[in-house]
């Protein structure tokens, strides 16, 4: 800084008087204080009016945004949990319902089957009874005829062997006596 | 350049200005570097104040600084002191920039002058007094007389409290000024010594290696001190601001 | 009518939903934590710096006050002596407090709070 002008000789003398420390050269103080106030004052004004509010605003905005995002995320997370719970409940319901349905169906089929089985058993028993009855009738009829045939045969045998004629009635009674 | 370690603190006029009220307010090297420090702070933080949602590197720096000072004030003084935030921010970064700019060998360290450090200190303490009275009225003076002591104790305690309070600006001013001055004097003495050894030729050139290493160490230390002094000034300002808010304790 | 087959396994909470919940709570804790300010580091260093000048300055201020009052009341040198005494007392008290604070700090008591409590009345 070649262009710098020194304080005048009186200053130098004062310097010497203050022990050679330029810091104690009082005549320079007012200038320093003036320029300190000016530079610091202007800086303070610009900082406090324009720059710091902007930085601070940026910080609060980001803080708010992050807080909002976190809230949103946890809200969605809660929704997801809720949805999951809903799903599980629905699943359980469906399971229960399905179980019910299968159970009732099974029961009704069982009942039907039983009923049908019973019905067919009845039918079968009835048919059997009918058949039995018929068989019995036929048997009886057949047995009756056997007696007739036997009487005829016995009468003919008697006629052939004895040459005598036995009445049908007597033969019959005789047979039934033999048969006892 | 004379071999005078104090010469670096000499104030030199760059251009004359008319006197105001008999006071010489000419633009000097000190003025230049104070203006540059203030300008540096403004330009730097103007560059960081982009207000984007996703910050870039510069914006992160600005936001970190903002939070650093805000937390310092909140922790030390309390959240109610937030209106002093710009002042603390300004104090810290003005002193920091002035100190750091002063590390440049061709620069002038304005904070190494008592007039500057004392003005800053007086401004800080003036702020405490004015804000304290503004907020508490004359009850504020109770900070000099803590409640609940036996009466005779006040004869002792009140002068002590007053001296303690008045010591604050002095401590602030002296600490900053003395630290910055001492560091630069030390650096200058080492530099002069190195120049002397190098200039005398012969084997002494090699002897200069010691002071060179020493200088490097001191330079590193001085950078630390530059930051530390700005921090101490700012945090003590926060501490002193407690007297605005905590009168009845 | 069997629903035992092909049923997606949702009997447990799905893993990704659980993980999301965890991550969310973590993120929230982190976000709110940034609000509760961290204690300022480096206060101990600051205290060390204070210690160095406190005593001298207090003595000087005490002496200066005494000197000024002497001039005012024309009582040289008595108030200067009294001022020196008070200044020394103030300095000692300050140093003791700073030392106590440094003790407290090394005993891991939160430094920030300590500063607040103690300094409001020094």
Coordinates of C-alpha atoms in Angstrom, one line a residue:
Chain A
X1 CA 0.0 0.0 0.0
X2 CA 2.3 2.6 -1.3
X3 CA -0.3 5.3 -1.4
X4 CA -0.9 5.2 2.3
X5 CA -0.2 8.5 4.0
X6 CA 1.1 8.3 7.5
X7 CA -0.4 10.2 10.3
X8 CA 1.5 13.4 10.7
X9 CA 4.5 13.9 12.9
X10 CA 2.5 14.8 15.9
X11 CA 1.0 11.3 15.6
X12 CA 4.4 9.8 15.6
X13 CA 5.3 11.7 18.6
X14 CA 2.2 10.6 20.3
X15 CA 3.0 7.0 19.3
X16 CA 6.3 7.3 21.0
X17 CA 4.6 8.7 24.0
X18 CA 2.3 5.8 24.2
X19 CA 5.1 3.3 24.3
X20 CA 5.3 2.7 20.6
X21 CA 2.0 0.9 20.5
X22 CA -0.2 2.3 17.7
X23 CA -3.2 0.9 19.6
X24 CA -2.8 3.6 22.1
X25 CA -2.5 6.5 19.7
X26 CA -5.7 8.1 20.8
X27 CA -6.1 10.4 17.8
X28 CA -6.8 7.4 15.6
X29 CA -9.6 6.1 17.8
X30 CA -12.4 8.3 16.5
X31 CA -11.7 7.3 12.9
X32 CA -11.6 3.6 13.9
X33 CA -14.8 3.9 15.9
X34 CA -16.5 5.8 13.1
X35 CA -15.7 3.2 10.5
X36 CA -16.5 0.3 12.8
X37 CA -19.9 1.7 13.4
X38 CA -20.4 2.4 9.8
X39 CA -19.3 -1.0 8.5
X40 CA -20.8 -3.0 11.3
X41 CA -24.0 -1.0 11.2
X42 CA -24.5 -1.5 7.5
X43 CA -23.6 -5.1 7.8
X44 CA -26.0 -5.6 10.7
X45 CA -28.8 -3.9 8.8
X46 CA -28.4 -6.0 5.7
X47 CA -28.0 -9.2 7.7
X48 CA -31.0 -8.6 10.0
X49 CA -33.3 -7.3 7.3
X50 CA -32.6 -9.4 4.3
X51 CA -30.1 -12.3 4.7
X52 CA -30.9 -13.9 8.1
X53 CA -34.6 -13.9 7.6
X54 CA -34.2 -15.7 4.3
X55 CA -31.8 -18.3 5.8
X56 CA -34.1 -18.7 8.8
X57 CA -37.2 -19.0 6.5
X58 CA -35.5 -21.7 4.5
X59 CA -34.7 -23.6 7.7
X60 CA -38.3 -23.3 9.1
X61 CA -39.7 -24.2 5.7
X62 CA -37.6 -27.3 5.5
X63 CA -38.4 -28.2 9.1
X64 CA -42.1 -27.8 8.5
X65 CA -41.9 -29.7 5.3
X66 CA -40.1 -32.6 6.9
X67 CA -42.5 -32.6 9.8
X68 CA -45.4 -32.6 7.3
X69 CA -43.9 -35.4 5.3
X70 CA -43.3 -37.4 8.4
X71 CA -46.9 -36.9 9.5
X72 CA -48.2 -37.8 6.1
X73 CA -46.0 -40.9 6.1
X74 CA -47.2 -42.0 9.5
X75 CA -50.8 -41.3 8.5
X76 CA -50.4 -43.5 5.4
X77 CA -48.6 -46.1 7.5
X78 CA -51.6 -46.1 9.9
X79 CA -53.9 -46.4 6.9
X80 CA -51.9 -49.4 5.7
X81 CA -52.1 -51.0 9.1
X82 CA -55.8 -50.3 9.2
X83 CA -56.2 -51.8 5.7
X84 CA -54.3 -54.8 6.7
X85 CA -56.4 -55.3 9.8
X86 CA -59.6 -54.8 7.7
X87 CA -58.2 -57.4 5.2
X88 CA -57.6 -59.8 7.9
X89 CA -61.0 -59.4 9.5
X90 CA -62.6 -59.8 6.1
X91 CA -60.6 -62.9 5.5
X92 CA -61.6 -64.3 8.9
X93 CA -65.2 -63.5 8.1
X94 CA -65.0 -65.2 4.8
X95 CA -63.4 -68.2 6.3
X96 CA -66.2 -68.4 8.9
X97 CA -68.9 -68.0 6.3
X98 CA -67.4 -70.6 4.1
X99 CA -67.1 -72.9 7.0
X100 CA -70.8 -72.3 7.8
X101 CA -71.9 -72.9 4.2
X102 CA -70.0 -76.1 3.9
X103 CA -71.3 -77.3 7.2
X104 CA -74.9 -76.6 6.4
X105 CA -74.5 -78.1 3.0
X106 CA -73.0 -81.2 4.4
X107 CA -75.8 -81.4 6.9
X108 CA -78.6 -81.0 4.4
X109 CA -77.0 -83.6 2.1
X110 CA -76.7 -85.9 5.1
X111 CA -80.3 -85.4 5.9
X112 CA -81.3 -86.0 2.3
X113 CA -79.2 -89.1 2.1
X114 CA -80.6 -90.4 5.3
X115 CA -84.2 -89.6 4.3
X116 CA -83.6 -91.3 0.9
X117 CA -82.0 -94.3 2.5
X118 CA -84.8 -94.6 4.9
X119 CA -87.3 -94.2 2.1
X120 CA -85.6 -96.8 0.0
X121 CA -85.4 -99.1 3.0
X122 CA -89.1 -98.8 3.6
X123 CA -89.8 -99.4 -0.1
X124 CA -87.5 -102.4 0.0
X125 CA -89.2 -103.8 3.1
X126 CA -92.6 -103.3 1.6
X127 CA -91.6 -104.9 -1.6
X128 CA -90.1 -107.8 0.3
X129 CA -93.2 -108.2 2.4
X130 CA -95.2 -108.2 -0.8
X131 CA -92.9 -110.7 -2.3
X132 CA -93.1 -112.8 0.8
X133 CA -96.8 -112.7 0.8
X134 CA -96.9 -113.7 -2.8
X135 CA -94.5 -116.5 -2.3
X136 CA -96.5 -117.7 0.6
X137 CA -99.7 -117.6 -1.4
X138 CA -98.1 -119.4 -4.3
X139 CA -96.7 -122.0 -1.8
X140 CA -100.0 -122.5 -0.2
X141 CA -101.7 -122.8 -3.6
X142 CA -99.0 -125.1 -4.7
X143 CA -99.4 -127.2 -1.6
X144 CA -103.1 -127.3 -2.1
X145 CA -102.6 -128.6 -5.6
X146 CA -100.1 -131.1 -4.3
X147 CA -102.9 -132.6 -2.2
X148 CA -105.2 -132.8 -5.1
X149 CA -102.5 -134.3 -7.3
X150 CA -101.7 -136.8 -4.6
X151 CA -105.3 -137.7 -4.2
X152 CA -105.7 -138.2 -7.9
X153 CA -102.5 -140.2 -8.0
X154 CA -103.6 -142.3 -5.0
X155 CA -107.1 -142.8 -6.5
X156 CA -105.6 -144.0 -9.8
X157 CA -103.1 -146.2 -8.0
X158 CA -105.9 -147.7 -6.0
X159 CA -108.1 -148.2 -9.1
X160 CA -105.2 -149.9 -11.0
X161 CA -104.0 -152.0 -8.2
X162 CA -107.3 -152.9 -6.4
X163 CA -109.6 -152.5 -9.3
X164 CA -111.8 -150.6 -7.1
X165 CA -112.9 -147.2 -7.3
X166 CA -112.2 -144.9 -4.3
X167 CA -114.0 -141.8 -4.1
X168 CA -111.9 -138.6 -4.2
X169 CA -113.2 -137.5 -0.9
X170 CA -112.2 -140.7 0.9
X171 CA -108.8 -140.6 -0.7
X172 CA -108.3 -137.1 0.4
X173 CA -109.3 -137.7 3.9
X174 CA -107.0 -140.7 4.0
X175 CA -104.1 -138.7 2.7
X176 CA -104.6 -136.0 5.2
X177 CA -104.8 -138.8 7.9
X178 CA -101.5 -140.2 6.6
X179 CA -99.9 -136.9 6.5
X180 CA -101.1 -136.5 10.0
Chain B
X1 CA 10.0 -2.3 6.4
X2 CA 11.6 -1.6 9.6
X3 CA 12.2 -4.4 12.0
X4 CA 9.6 -3.2 14.4
X5 CA 7.0 -5.8 15.3
X6 CA 4.6 -3.0 16.2
X7 CA 4.7 -1.4 12.9
X8 CA 2.1 -3.7 11.4
X9 CA -0.4 -2.1 13.8
X10 CA 0.2 1.4 12.5
X11 CA -2.8 3.1 11.2
X12 CA -2.2 4.8 7.8
X13 CA -4.5 7.1 6.0
X14 CA -5.7 5.9 2.5
X15 CA -7.6 9.1 1.8
X16 CA -8.5 12.1 3.8
X17 CA -12.0 13.0 4.8
X18 CA -13.1 16.3 6.3
X19 CA -13.2 16.4 10.0
X20 CA -16.6 15.9 11.7
X21 CA -16.9 17.7 15.0
X22 CA -13.2 18.0 15.2
X23 CA -12.7 14.3 14.8
X24 CA -10.5 12.9 12.1
X25 CA -12.5 10.2 10.3
X26 CA -10.3 9.7 7.3
X27 CA -10.4 6.4 5.5
X28 CA -7.5 4.3 6.8
X29 CA -6.1 0.8 6.4
X30 CA -8.1 -0.1 9.5
X31 CA -11.3 1.3 7.9
X32 CA -10.5 -0.6 4.7
X33 CA -10.2 -3.9 6.4
X34 CA -13.3 -3.4 8.6
X35 CA -15.3 -2.5 5.5
X36 CA -13.9 -5.6 3.8
X37 CA -14.8 -7.8 6.7
X38 CA -18.4 -6.4 6.8
X39 CA -18.6 -6.8 3.0
X40 CA -17.2 -10.3 3.3
X41 CA -19.8 -11.3 5.8
X42 CA -22.6 -9.8 3.7
X43 CA -21.4 -11.3 0.4
X44 CA -20.8 -14.7 1.9
X45 CA -24.1 -15.0 3.5
X46 CA -25.9 -13.4 0.6
X47 CA -24.5 -16.2 -1.5
X48 CA -25.7 -18.8 1.0
X49 CA -29.2 -17.4 1.4
X50 CA -30.9 -19.2 -1.5
X51 CA -33.9 -20.5 0.4
X52 CA -34.0 -23.7 -1.6
X53 CA -35.8 -26.7 0.0
X54 CA -32.9 -29.0 -0.8
X55 CA -29.7 -27.0 0.1
X56 CA -26.6 -26.9 -1.9
X57 CA -23.2 -26.7 -0.3
X58 CA -23.2 -23.0 0.1
X59 CA -26.7 -22.9 1.5
X60 CA -25.8 -25.7 3.9
X61 CA -22.9 -23.5 5.2
X62 CA -25.2 -20.6 5.7
X63 CA -27.8 -22.8 7.5
X64 CA -25.2 -24.4 9.7
X65 CA -23.9 -20.9 10.7
X66 CA -27.5 -19.9 11.4
X67 CA -28.2 -22.9 13.6
X68 CA -24.8 -22.7 15.3
X69 CA -25.5 -19.1 16.5
X70 CA -29.2 -19.7 17.2
X71 CA -28.3 -22.7 19.4
X72 CA -25.6 -20.8 21.1
X73 CA -28.0 -18.0 22.0
X74 CA -30.9 -20.4 22.9
X75 CA -28.7 -22.5 25.2
X76 CA -26.8 -19.7 26.8
X77 CA -29.5 -17.1 27.2
X78 CA -32.8 -18.7 26.4
X79 CA -35.3 -18.8 23.6
X80 CA -36.8 -15.5 24.6
X81 CA -33.5 -13.7 23.6
X82 CA -34.0 -14.6 19.9
X83 CA -34.4 -11.0 18.9
X84 CA -30.7 -10.5 19.6
X85 CA -29.9 -13.2 17.2
X86 CA -28.9 -10.9 14.3
X87 CA -26.6 -9.0 16.7
X88 CA -24.8 -12.1 18.0
X89 CA -24.6 -13.4 14.4
X90 CA -23.1 -10.1 13.3
X91 CA -20.7 -9.9 16.2
X92 CA -19.4 -13.4 15.6
X93 CA -18.9 -13.3 11.9
X94 CA -17.7 -9.7 11.8
X95 CA -14.9 -10.5 14.3
X96 CA -14.3 -13.9 12.7
X97 CA -13.9 -12.3 9.2
X98 CA -11.8 -9.4 10.5
X99 CA -9.5 -11.8 12.4
X100 CA -9.2 -14.2 9.4
X101 CA -8.6 -11.4 6.9
X102 CA -6.0 -10.1 9.2
X103 CA -4.1 -13.4 8.9
X104 CA -3.2 -12.3 5.4
X105 CA 0.3 -11.0 5.7
X106 CA -0.5 -7.8 3.7
X107 CA -3.7 -7.1 5.5
X108 CA -4.4 -5.1 8.6
X109 CA -6.0 -6.7 11.6
X110 CA -8.6 -4.1 12.7
X111 CA -9.6 -6.3 15.8
X112 CA -6.0 -5.9 17.1
X113 CA -6.9 -2.4 18.0
X114 CA -8.3 -1.5 21.4
X115 CA -10.5 1.2 19.9
X116 CA -12.3 -1.5 17.9
X117 CA -12.5 -4.2 20.4
X118 CA -13.6 -1.8 23.2
X119 CA -16.2 -0.3 20.9
X120 CA -17.7 -3.7 20.3
X121 CA -17.5 -4.5 24.0
X122 CA -19.1 -1.3 25.0
X123 CA -21.8 -1.8 22.4
X124 CA -22.5 -5.2 23.8
X125 CA -22.7 -4.1 27.4
X126 CA -24.7 -1.0 26.4
X127 CA -27.1 -3.3 24.7
X128 CA -27.5 -5.3 28.0
X129 CA -28.1 -2.2 30.0
X130 CA -30.5 -0.6 27.6
X131 CA -32.5 -3.8 26.9
X132 CA -32.4 -4.7 30.6
X133 CA -33.9 -1.3 31.7
X134 CA -36.3 -1.3 28.7
X135 CA -37.6 -4.7 29.7
X136 CA -37.5 -4.5 33.5
X137 CA -37.6 -0.8 34.3
X138 CA -35.5 0.2 37.3
X139 CA -36.0 -3.2 38.8
X140 CA -33.2 -4.1 36.4
X141 CA -30.7 -2.7 38.9
X142 CA -31.5 -5.6 41.2
X143 CA -29.0 -7.6 39.3
X144 CA -26.4 -5.7 41.5
X145 CA -28.2 -6.8 44.7
X146 CA -29.1 -10.5 44.7
X147 CA -32.0 -11.2 46.9
X148 CA -32.0 -13.0 50.2
X149 CA -28.8 -11.9 51.9
X150 CA -28.3 -10.5 55.3
X151 CA -28.2 -6.7 55.2
X152 CA -24.5 -6.1 56.0
X153 CA -23.6 -8.4 53.2
X154 CA -24.9 -5.9 50.7
X155 CA -22.2 -3.4 51.6
X156 CA -19.8 -6.0 50.3
X157 CA -21.7 -7.6 47.5
X158 CA -23.0 -4.5 45.8
X159 CA -19.6 -3.0 45.0
X160 CA -18.4 -6.4 44.0
X161 CA -21.3 -6.9 41.6
X162 CA -20.8 -3.5 40.1
X163 CA -17.1 -4.0 39.6
X164 CA -17.9 -7.4 38.2
X165 CA -20.4 -5.9 35.7
X166 CA -18.1 -3.1 34.7
X167 CA -15.3 -5.6 34.2
X168 CA -17.2 -7.4 31.5
X169 CA -16.7 -4.9 28.7
X170 CA -13.1 -4.4 29.8
X171 CA -12.5 -8.1 29.7
X172 CA -14.2 -8.5 26.4
X173 CA -12.2 -5.7 24.9
X174 CA -8.8 -6.6 26.4
X175 CA -9.1 -10.2 25.5
X176 CA -9.8 -9.7 21.9
X177 CA -7.3 -6.9 21.4
X178 CA -4.5 -8.7 23.4
X179 CA -5.0 -12.0 21.7
X180 CA -4.9 -10.6 18.2
X181 CA -2.0 -8.3 19.0
X182 CA 0.1 -10.9 20.7
X183 CA -0.4 -13.4 17.9
X184 CA 0.6 -11.0 15.3
X185 CA 3.6 -9.7 17.3
X186 CA 4.8 -13.2 17.8
X187 CA 4.4 -14.0 14.1
X188 CA 6.3 -10.8 13.2
X189 CA 9.1 -11.5 15.5
X190 CA 9.6 -14.9 14.1
X191 CA 9.4 -13.5 10.6
X192 CA 12.0 -10.9 11.4
X193 CA 14.2 -13.6 12.9
X194 CA 13.9 -15.7 9.9
X195 CA 14.7 -12.8 7.6
X196 CA 17.8 -12.0 9.7
X197 CA 19.0 -15.6 9.6
X198 CA 18.4 -15.9 5.9
X199 CA 20.1 -12.6 5.2
X200 CA 23.2 -13.3 7.1
X201 CA 24.1 -16.1 4.8
X202 CA 26.4 -19.1 5.5
X203 CA 25.3 -21.8 7.9
X204 CA 22.8 -19.6 9.5
X205 CA 20.5 -20.1 6.5
X206 CA 20.0 -23.6 7.7
X207 CA 19.3 -22.5 11.3
X208 CA 16.3 -20.7 9.9
X209 CA 14.5 -24.0 9.6
X210 CA 13.6 -23.9 13.3
X211 CA 11.9 -20.5 13.3
X212 CA 10.1 -21.5 10.0
X213 CA 8.6 -24.5 11.6
X214 CA 7.7 -22.4 14.6
X215 CA 6.1 -19.8 12.4
X216 CA 4.0 -22.5 10.7
X217 CA 2.9 -23.7 14.1
X218 CA 2.0 -20.2 15.3
X219 CA 0.1 -19.5 12.0
X220 CA -2.0 -22.6 12.7
X221 CA -2.5 -21.5 16.3
X222 CA -3.5 -18.0 15.2
X223 CA -6.2 -19.4 12.9
X224 CA -7.5 -21.3 15.9
X225 CA -7.3 -18.1 18.0
X226 CA -9.1 -16.1 15.3
X227 CA -12.1 -18.4 15.5
X228 CA -11.9 -18.9 19.2
X229 CA -11.9 -15.2 20.0
X230 CA -14.9 -14.6 17.8
X231 CA -16.6 -17.5 19.5
X232 CA -15.7 -16.3 23.0
X233 CA -16.9 -12.7 22.3
X234 CA -20.2 -14.0 20.9
X235 CA -20.9 -16.5 23.7
X236 CA -20.0 -14.0 26.4
X237 CA -22.4 -11.6 24.8
X238 CA -25.0 -14.3 25.1
X239 CA -24.0 -14.9 28.7
X240 CA -24.3 -11.2 29.5
X241 CA -27.6 -11.0 27.8
X242 CA -28.9 -13.2 30.6
X243 CA -29.0 -10.1 32.8
X244 CA -31.8 -8.8 30.5
X245 CA -34.0 -11.7 31.1
X246 CA -33.1 -13.2 34.5
X247 CA -33.2 -10.3 36.9
X248 CA -35.1 -12.1 39.7
X249 CA -33.3 -15.2 40.5
Chain C
X1 CA -65.5 -75.7 -0.5
X2 CA -62.1 -75.5 1.0
X3 CA -60.2 -72.2 1.5
X4 CA -57.1 -73.8 2.9
X5 CA -55.3 -73.9 -0.4
X6 CA -53.7 -70.9 -2.1
X7 CA -54.3 -68.6 0.8
X8 CA -51.8 -65.7 1.1
X9 CA -49.9 -65.8 4.3
X10 CA -51.0 -62.7 6.1
X11 CA -51.4 -64.3 9.5
X12 CA -48.3 -62.2 10.6
X13 CA -47.8 -58.5 10.0
X14 CA -46.1 -58.1 6.7
X15 CA -42.4 -57.4 7.1
X16 CA -42.2 -54.2 5.0
X17 CA -45.0 -52.6 6.9
X18 CA -43.3 -53.2 10.2
X19 CA -40.0 -51.9 8.8
X20 CA -41.7 -48.8 7.6
X21 CA -43.1 -48.2 11.0
X22 CA -39.7 -48.5 12.6
X23 CA -38.1 -46.2 10.1
X24 CA -40.8 -43.7 10.5
X25 CA -40.4 -43.5 14.3
X26 CA -36.7 -43.2 13.9
X27 CA -37.0 -40.3 11.4
X28 CA -39.5 -38.6 13.7
X29 CA -37.2 -38.9 16.7
X30 CA -34.3 -37.5 14.7
X31 CA -36.4 -34.6 13.4
X32 CA -37.7 -33.6 16.8
X33 CA -34.3 -34.0 18.3
X34 CA -32.8 -31.4 16.1
X35 CA -35.1 -29.0 17.8
X36 CA -33.8 -29.7 21.3
X37 CA -30.5 -27.8 20.9
X38 CA -27.3 -29.4 21.5
X39 CA -25.1 -28.0 24.2
X40 CA -22.4 -25.7 22.9
X41 CA -19.0 -27.3 22.8
X42 CA -15.9 -25.4 23.5
X43 CA -17.3 -23.6 26.6
X44 CA -14.4 -25.0 28.6
X45 CA -11.9 -23.4 26.3
X46 CA -13.9 -20.1 26.6
X47 CA -13.7 -20.4 30.4
X48 CA -10.0 -20.9 30.3
X49 CA -9.6 -17.7 28.3
X50 CA -11.8 -15.9 30.7
X51 CA -9.8 -17.1 33.7
X52 CA -6.7 -15.4 32.3
X53 CA -8.0 -11.9 32.2
X54 CA -10.7 -11.8 34.7
X55 CA -8.6 -11.2 37.8
X56 CA -6.4 -8.5 36.3
X57 CA -9.4 -6.7 34.8
X58 CA -11.4 -6.8 38.0
X59 CA -8.5 -5.3 40.0
X60 CA -8.0 -2.6 37.3
X61 CA -11.7 -1.7 37.2
X62 CA -11.9 -1.6 41.0
X63 CA -8.9 0.6 41.1
X64 CA -10.2 2.8 38.3
X65 CA -13.6 3.2 40.1
X66 CA -11.8 4.1 43.3
X67 CA -9.6 6.6 41.5
X68 CA -12.5 8.3 39.8
X69 CA -14.5 8.5 43.0
X70 CA -11.4 9.9 44.8
X71 CA -11.2 12.7 42.2
X72 CA -14.9 13.3 42.6
X73 CA -14.9 13.6 46.3
X74 CA -11.3 14.7 46.7
X75 CA -10.4 11.9 49.0
X76 CA -7.2 10.6 47.5
X77 CA -6.0 7.9 47.9
X78 CA -8.5 6.2 50.2
X79 CA -11.2 5.2 47.7
X80 CA -8.5 4.0 45.4
X81 CA -7.3 1.6 48.1
X82 CA -10.9 0.5 48.8
X83 CA -11.5 0.0 45.1
X84 CA -8.4 -2.1 44.8
X85 CA -9.6 -4.3 47.6
X86 CA -13.0 -4.7 46.1
X87 CA -11.5 -5.3 42.7
X88 CA -9.3 -8.0 44.0
X89 CA -12.3 -9.6 45.8
X90 CA -14.3 -9.5 42.6
X91 CA -11.5 -11.0 40.7
X92 CA -11.0 -13.8 43.1
X93 CA -14.7 -14.5 43.2
X94 CA -14.7 -14.6 39.4
X95 CA -11.8 -16.9 39.2
X96 CA -13.3 -19.2 41.8
X97 CA -16.5 -19.3 39.9
X98 CA -14.8 -20.1 36.7
X99 CA -12.8 -22.8 38.3
X100 CA -15.9 -24.3 39.9
X101 CA -17.5 -24.2 36.5
X102 CA -14.6 -26.0 34.9
X103 CA -14.8 -28.6 37.7
X104 CA -18.5 -29.0 37.0
X105 CA -17.8 -29.4 33.4
X106 CA -15.2 -32.1 33.9
X107 CA -17.7 -33.8 36.2
X108 CA -20.0 -34.1 33.1
X109 CA -22.6 -31.7 34.3
X110 CA -24.2 -30.1 31.2
X111 CA -22.1 -27.1 30.6
X112 CA -24.7 -24.9 28.9
X113 CA -27.0 -25.0 31.9
X114 CA -24.2 -24.3 34.2
X115 CA -23.2 -21.2 32.4
X116 CA -26.8 -20.0 32.6
X117 CA -27.2 -20.6 36.3
X118 CA -24.0 -19.2 37.4
X119 CA -23.4 -16.3 35.1
X120 CA -26.7 -14.6 35.6
X121 CA -25.3 -13.3 38.8
X122 CA -21.7 -12.7 38.2

